[in-house]
Coordinates of C-alpha atoms and ligand atoms in Angstrom, one line a residue:
M1 CA -7.6 -10.4 16.7
K2 CA -8.5 -12.9 14.0
V3 CA -8.2 -11.0 10.7
A4 CA -8.9 -12.3 7.2
V5 CA -6.6 -10.4 4.9
F6 CA -8.1 -10.3 1.4
N7 CA -6.6 -9.3 -1.9
T8 CA -3.1 -9.9 -0.8
K9 CA 0.0 -9.9 -3.0
S10 CA 3.4 -11.1 -1.8
Y11 CA 4.4 -7.5 -0.8
D12 CA 1.3 -7.1 1.4
Q13 CA 2.0 -10.3 3.2
Q14 CA 5.7 -9.5 3.6
F15 CA 5.2 -6.1 5.2
L16 CA 2.1 -7.1 7.4
E17 CA 3.9 -10.3 8.7
T18 CA 7.0 -8.4 9.6
T19 CA 5.1 -5.6 11.4
N20 CA 2.8 -8.1 13.1
Q21 CA 5.7 -9.5 15.0
K22 CA 5.1 -6.8 17.5
Y23 CA 1.2 -6.8 17.3
H24 CA 0.6 -10.6 17.5
H25 CA -2.7 -10.6 15.6
E26 CA -3.8 -13.8 14.0
L27 CA -3.6 -12.9 10.3
R28 CA -4.7 -15.2 7.5
F29 CA -3.8 -14.2 4.0
F30 CA -6.1 -14.8 1.1
T31 CA -5.2 -14.0 -2.5
P32 CA -8.7 -13.3 -3.9
N33 CA -10.6 -10.0 -3.7
L34 CA -13.3 -9.9 -1.1
T35 CA -16.6 -10.5 -2.9
L36 CA -19.9 -12.2 -2.1
D37 CA -18.4 -15.5 -3.4
T38 CA -15.2 -15.2 -1.3
A39 CA -16.7 -13.8 1.9
I40 CA -17.2 -17.3 3.2
L41 CA -13.4 -17.4 3.7
A42 CA -14.0 -14.8 6.5
D43 CA -16.1 -17.3 8.5
G44 CA -14.8 -17.5 12.1
F45 CA -12.9 -14.2 11.8
S46 CA -13.7 -10.9 13.6
A47 CA -12.2 -8.6 11.1
V48 CA -11.5 -8.3 7.4
C49 CA -8.6 -6.3 5.9
V50 CA -9.1 -5.1 2.4
F51 CA -7.8 -2.9 -0.4
I52 CA -9.2 -0.3 -2.8
N53 CA -10.4 -2.8 -5.5
D54 CA -12.5 -4.7 -3.0
N55 CA -16.0 -3.4 -3.6
L56 CA -17.7 -3.4 -0.2
N57 CA -21.3 -2.7 -1.3
R58 CA -24.4 -3.0 0.9
E59 CA -25.0 -6.7 0.0
L60 CA -21.5 -7.8 0.8
I61 CA -21.5 -5.8 4.1
A62 CA -24.7 -7.5 5.2
K63 CA -23.2 -10.8 4.5
L64 CA -20.0 -9.9 6.5
A65 CA -22.2 -8.8 9.4
S66 CA -24.1 -12.0 9.3
Q67 CA -20.8 -13.9 9.6
G68 CA -19.9 -11.9 12.7
I69 CA -17.4 -9.4 11.2
K70 CA -17.0 -6.4 13.5
L71 CA -14.2 -4.5 11.7
I72 CA -13.2 -3.6 8.2
A73 CA -9.6 -2.4 8.0
T74 CA -8.8 -0.9 4.6
R75 CA -5.1 -0.7 3.7
S76 CA -5.7 2.6 1.9
A77 CA -6.4 6.3 2.6
G78 CA -9.4 6.4 0.2
F79 CA -12.6 4.7 1.3
N80 CA -14.9 5.3 -1.7
H81 CA -15.0 1.5 -2.2
I82 CA -16.9 1.0 1.1
D83 CA -20.6 1.8 1.6
L84 CA -20.3 3.6 4.9
A85 CA -24.1 4.0 5.4
A86 CA -24.4 0.2 5.1
T87 CA -21.5 -0.4 7.6
K88 CA -23.1 1.9 10.1
E89 CA -26.4 0.1 9.8
A90 CA -24.6 -3.2 10.1
G91 CA -22.7 -2.1 13.2
I92 CA -19.3 -2.7 11.5
T93 CA -16.5 -0.2 12.2
V94 CA -14.3 0.9 9.3
V95 CA -10.7 2.0 9.8
R96 CA -8.2 3.3 7.2
V97 CA -4.7 4.6 6.8
P98 CA -5.1 8.4 6.3
A99 CA -1.5 9.1 5.4
Y100 CA 1.4 6.7 4.7
S101 CA 3.7 8.6 2.4
P102 CA 2.7 11.7 0.6
Y103 CA 6.3 11.8 -0.8
A104 CA 5.7 8.5 -2.6
V105 CA 2.8 9.8 -4.6
A106 CA 4.2 13.3 -5.2
E107 CA 7.5 11.8 -6.4
H108 CA 5.7 9.5 -8.8
A109 CA 3.8 12.5 -10.2
V110 CA 7.1 14.2 -10.8
G111 CA 8.4 10.9 -12.4
L112 CA 5.5 11.0 -14.9
I113 CA 6.3 14.7 -15.7
L114 CA 9.9 14.0 -16.4
T115 CA 9.1 10.9 -18.5
L116 CA 6.6 12.7 -20.6
N117 CA 8.6 15.9 -21.0
R118 CA 11.9 14.3 -21.9
K119 CA 10.2 11.3 -23.6
I120 CA 12.3 8.9 -21.6
H121 CA 9.8 6.1 -22.3
R122 CA 10.5 6.5 -26.0
A123 CA 14.2 7.1 -25.7
Y124 CA 14.6 3.9 -23.6
N125 CA 13.1 1.8 -26.4
R126 CA 15.0 3.6 -29.1
V127 CA 18.4 3.1 -27.6
R128 CA 17.7 -0.6 -26.9
D129 CA 17.0 -0.8 -30.6
D130 CA 20.3 1.0 -31.5
N131 CA 18.3 4.0 -32.8
F132 CA 20.2 7.0 -31.5
S133 CA 18.2 9.6 -33.3
L134 CA 16.9 12.6 -31.3
E135 CA 14.1 13.4 -33.7
G136 CA 10.8 13.7 -31.8
L137 CA 12.4 13.7 -28.4
L138 CA 12.5 17.5 -27.8
G139 CA 11.5 18.6 -24.3
F140 CA 11.2 21.9 -22.4
D141 CA 12.9 23.3 -19.3
L142 CA 10.8 22.8 -16.2
H143 CA 12.6 25.9 -14.8
G144 CA 10.2 28.8 -15.4
A145 CA 7.2 26.6 -16.3
T146 CA 3.9 27.2 -14.6
V147 CA 2.6 24.2 -12.6
G148 CA -1.1 24.1 -11.5
I149 CA -1.9 22.0 -8.5
V150 CA -5.5 20.9 -7.9
G151 CA -5.8 19.9 -4.2
T152 CA -3.1 21.2 -1.9
G153 CA -3.4 18.7 1.0
K154 CA -0.5 16.4 2.1
I155 CA 0.4 15.1 -1.4
G156 CA -0.2 18.4 -3.1
Q157 CA 2.1 20.2 -0.7
C158 CA 4.9 17.7 -1.2
F159 CA 4.5 18.0 -4.9
A160 CA 4.6 21.8 -4.7
S161 CA 7.8 21.6 -2.7
I162 CA 9.5 19.4 -5.3
M163 CA 8.3 21.5 -8.2
K164 CA 9.6 24.7 -6.5
G165 CA 13.0 23.0 -6.4
F166 CA 12.8 22.8 -10.2
G167 CA 12.2 26.6 -10.4
C168 CA 8.6 26.4 -11.5
H169 CA 5.9 29.0 -10.9
L170 CA 3.2 27.4 -8.7
L171 CA -0.5 28.0 -9.0
A172 CA -3.1 26.1 -6.9
Y173 CA -6.8 25.5 -6.6
D174 CA -8.3 24.1 -3.4
V175 CA -11.4 24.7 -1.3
Y176 CA -8.9 25.6 1.5
Q177 CA -5.6 27.4 1.3
N178 CA -2.8 25.4 2.9
P179 CA -0.5 27.8 4.9
G180 CA 2.5 25.5 4.1
C181 CA 1.8 26.0 0.4
L182 CA 1.5 29.7 0.8
E183 CA 4.9 29.7 2.5
L184 CA 6.3 27.9 -0.6
G185 CA 5.0 30.8 -2.7
V186 CA 2.0 29.0 -4.2
K187 CA -0.6 31.4 -5.6
Y188 CA -4.2 30.3 -5.2
C189 CA -6.6 31.0 -8.0
E190 CA -9.9 29.8 -9.5
F191 CA -9.9 26.4 -11.2
L192 CA -10.5 27.6 -14.7
E193 CA -7.8 30.3 -14.4
L194 CA -5.4 27.6 -13.2
L195 CA -6.2 25.5 -16.3
A196 CA -5.7 28.5 -18.5
Q197 CA -2.3 29.6 -17.0
S198 CA -0.6 26.2 -16.3
D199 CA 1.9 24.4 -18.6
I200 CA 1.4 21.4 -16.3
V201 CA -1.7 20.5 -14.3
S202 CA -1.4 17.9 -11.6
L203 CA -4.5 16.5 -9.7
H204 CA -4.2 15.9 -6.0
C205 CA -7.7 16.2 -4.7
P206 CA -10.0 13.3 -3.6
L207 CA -12.7 11.8 -5.7
T208 CA -16.0 13.2 -4.4
P209 CA -19.4 14.0 -6.1
E210 CA -18.0 17.6 -6.5
T211 CA -14.7 16.5 -8.1
H212 CA -16.1 13.7 -10.3
H213 CA -15.1 14.5 -13.9
L214 CA -13.5 17.8 -12.9
I215 CA -11.7 17.4 -16.2
N216 CA -14.5 17.3 -18.7
P217 CA -15.3 18.7 -22.2
T218 CA -16.1 22.2 -20.8
S219 CA -13.2 22.6 -18.4
L220 CA -10.8 21.2 -21.1
T221 CA -11.7 24.2 -23.4
H222 CA -10.0 26.4 -20.7
L223 CA -6.8 24.4 -20.6
K224 CA -3.7 26.0 -22.1
R225 CA -3.2 24.5 -25.5
G226 CA -0.7 21.6 -25.4
A227 CA -0.5 21.5 -21.6
M228 CA 0.5 18.4 -19.7
L229 CA -2.2 16.7 -17.5
I230 CA -1.1 14.5 -14.6
N231 CA -3.5 12.4 -12.5
T232 CA -2.1 10.3 -9.6
S233 CA -5.3 10.8 -7.5
R234 CA -8.4 8.9 -8.7
G235 CA -9.5 8.0 -12.2
G236 CA -12.9 9.4 -11.8
L237 CA -11.5 13.0 -11.7
I238 CA -11.1 12.7 -15.4
D239 CA -13.7 12.1 -18.1
T240 CA -11.5 9.8 -20.1
A241 CA -13.5 10.0 -23.4
A242 CA -13.2 13.8 -23.2
V243 CA -9.5 13.6 -22.5
I244 CA -9.0 11.3 -25.5
S245 CA -10.7 13.8 -27.8
A246 CA -8.5 16.6 -26.3
I247 CA -5.3 14.6 -27.0
K248 CA -6.5 14.0 -30.6
T249 CA -7.0 17.8 -31.2
G250 CA -3.7 18.7 -29.4
Q251 CA -5.5 20.6 -26.6
I252 CA -3.8 18.2 -24.2
G253 CA -0.1 17.8 -25.2
Y254 CA 0.8 15.1 -22.7
L255 CA -1.1 12.9 -20.3
G256 CA 0.4 11.0 -17.4
I257 CA -2.0 8.9 -15.3
D258 CA -1.5 6.4 -12.5
V259 CA -5.2 5.9 -12.0
Y260 CA -8.0 5.2 -14.5
E261 CA -11.8 5.3 -14.2
R262 CA -12.3 1.6 -14.8
E263 CA -9.0 0.4 -13.3
E264 CA -10.7 -2.2 -11.1
N265 CA -11.0 -4.5 -14.1
L266 CA -7.3 -4.1 -15.0
F267 CA -4.9 -2.9 -12.4
F268 CA -2.8 -5.0 -9.9
E269 CA -3.1 -8.2 -12.1
D270 CA -0.9 -9.7 -14.8
L271 CA -3.2 -9.7 -17.8
S272 CA -0.4 -9.9 -20.4
D273 CA -1.7 -13.2 -21.7
T274 CA -5.3 -12.0 -22.2
V275 CA -7.1 -9.8 -24.7
I276 CA -8.0 -6.6 -23.0
Q277 CA -11.7 -5.8 -23.6
D278 CA -11.5 -2.1 -22.5
D279 CA -11.2 -0.2 -25.9
V280 CA -10.9 3.2 -24.2
F281 CA -7.9 2.1 -22.2
Q282 CA -6.3 0.4 -25.3
L283 CA -6.8 3.6 -27.3
L284 CA -5.2 5.7 -24.6
Q285 CA -2.2 3.3 -24.5
S286 CA -1.7 3.8 -28.3
F287 CA -0.8 7.5 -28.0
P288 CA 3.0 8.4 -27.9
N289 CA 2.4 11.3 -25.6
V290 CA 0.5 9.2 -22.9
V291 CA 2.2 7.4 -20.1
I292 CA 0.2 5.1 -17.9
T293 CA 1.3 3.4 -14.7
A294 CA -1.0 1.0 -12.9
H295 CA -1.8 2.7 -9.5
Q296 CA 1.8 2.3 -8.3
A297 CA 2.4 5.9 -7.0
F298 CA 2.0 4.7 -3.4
F299 CA 4.3 1.7 -3.9
T300 CA 7.5 2.4 -2.0
R301 CA 9.0 0.5 0.9
N302 CA 8.4 3.3 3.2
A303 CA 4.7 3.6 2.3
L304 CA 4.2 -0.2 2.7
E305 CA 5.9 -0.1 6.2
N306 CA 3.6 2.7 7.2
I307 CA 0.5 1.0 5.8
A308 CA 1.2 -2.2 7.7
E309 CA 2.0 -0.3 10.9
T310 CA -1.1 1.9 10.9
T311 CA -3.4 -1.0 9.8
L312 CA -2.3 -3.3 12.6
N313 CA -2.3 -0.4 15.2
N314 CA -5.9 0.4 14.1
I315 CA -6.9 -3.2 14.6
T316 CA -5.3 -3.3 18.1
E317 CA -7.0 0.0 19.1
F318 CA -10.3 -1.4 18.0
E319 CA -9.7 -4.7 19.8
Q320 CA -8.7 -3.0 23.0
G321 CA -11.7 -0.6 22.8
K322 CA -9.4 2.4 22.6
Q323 CA -10.3 5.6 20.8
C324 CA -9.0 5.1 17.2
L325 CA -8.4 8.3 15.3
N326 CA -8.6 6.5 11.9
I327 CA -12.2 5.4 12.1
V328 CA -14.2 6.4 9.1
T329 CA -17.8 7.5 9.4
A330 CA -20.4 8.4 6.9
S331 CA -20.6 12.2 6.7
Ligands
LIG1 P1 -5.5 15.3 1.6 O1 -6.8 15.1 2.3 O2 -4.3 15.6 2.5 O3 -5.6 16.5 0.6 C1 -6.7 16.6 -0.3 C2 -6.9 18.1 -0.7 O4 -7.9 18.2 -1.7 C3 -7.3 18.9 0.5 O5 -6.5 20.1 0.6 C4 -8.8 19.3 0.2 O6 -9.1 20.6 0.7 C5 -8.7 19.3 -1.3 N1 -10.0 19.2 -1.9 C6 -11.1 18.5 -1.5 N2 -12.2 18.7 -2.3 C7 -11.7 19.6 -3.2 C8 -12.4 20.2 -4.4 N3 -13.7 20.0 -4.6 N4 -11.6 21.0 -5.2 C9 -10.3 21.2 -4.9 N5 -9.7 20.7 -3.8 C10 -10.4 19.9 -3.0 O7 -5.2 14.0 0.7 P2 -3.8 13.5 0.2 O8 -3.2 12.6 1.2 O9 -3.0 14.7 -0.3 O10 -4.3 12.6 -1.0 C11 -4.9 13.2 -2.2 C12 -5.5 12.1 -3.0 O11 -4.4 11.3 -3.6 C13 -6.3 11.1 -2.3 O12 -7.7 11.5 -2.2 C14 -6.2 9.8 -3.2 O13 -7.3 9.9 -4.1 C15 -4.9 10.1 -3.9 N6 -3.9 9.0 -3.6 C16 -3.4 8.3 -4.7 C17 -2.5 7.3 -4.4 C18 -1.9 6.5 -5.5 O14 -1.2 5.5 -5.3 N7 -2.0 6.9 -6.8 C19 -2.1 7.1 -3.1 C20 -2.6 7.8 -2.1 C21 -3.5 8.8 -2.3

């Protein structure tokens, strides 16, 4: 199939090209995001392949349909960047990669916890500056700490399993109880109780209208004072302004985020030579007890191999008219 691959970095091209040796699709790689202005590049193609910061709104979808695009293949699990009602009306099929490596994201969440707790980000800079003082670097044992997991799906379960290995007590909140988590000894409770009991709260649920700003001024009053908050899921789960206030009062003791509400204007690009206009993000960066990574939790070799494999297989199944399990439909 002729596929216009948008928003590609060197690593996307590398993994897709290698995997495509067995699929033989005609892939053309474009660096820019897919927008109304760049959609013209997809002229003559049957499919577009996109990523989470390509905003496929109604207008763009109508344009793609008019160009003869039949398939949108997103190289992500999440699909909140695609207007599914509009794709349905336009007769365009959407496929995604529902799972590629829950370990990658869970392990990154643990990385943020260890960094924040033992202040590795600060220690690294100190030692490079020949400052060997330990003042301000005091941490706590993870063994015996209570960890609250919000969303115990694939990633939440992996995370639970790792934290069990540290000897943590595990609490969870989810709309469904995962038998695998129950086996690990996870105790399910209400969301506000989880906030009140946990030394570390880690978010692993999807962004939906129900979970938007799950962490807000009201829920934050229930958080154990000085607790650590980790978000590797989606930026919109957190009301960032409320979190900044809670960091200032000490209600939140540590914040580790891999995702940010307005990340589409920042993440995945080298902006080191520009003046960042997002004051909220810059303020967050200024706190010593905040660690931010730029949506890299998924970024392992294993995950990229799986993303390439599933994406190209999705395209093949669509092309051959086979039933594809990874089609996304508006609910
Ligand atoms: P999953 O579908 O396996 O699990 C999600 C869990 O959230 C399910 O158990 C579901 O019941 C639960 N849930 C849904 N609505 C809820 C609610 N209102 N309250 C509490 N729990 C609720 O998904 P997953 O593969 O574990 O991924 C979880 C999230 O991680 C994704 O939605 C995505 O946003 C994020 N993610 C981030 C990265 C990254 O690189 N940072 C990569 C992949 C996924």
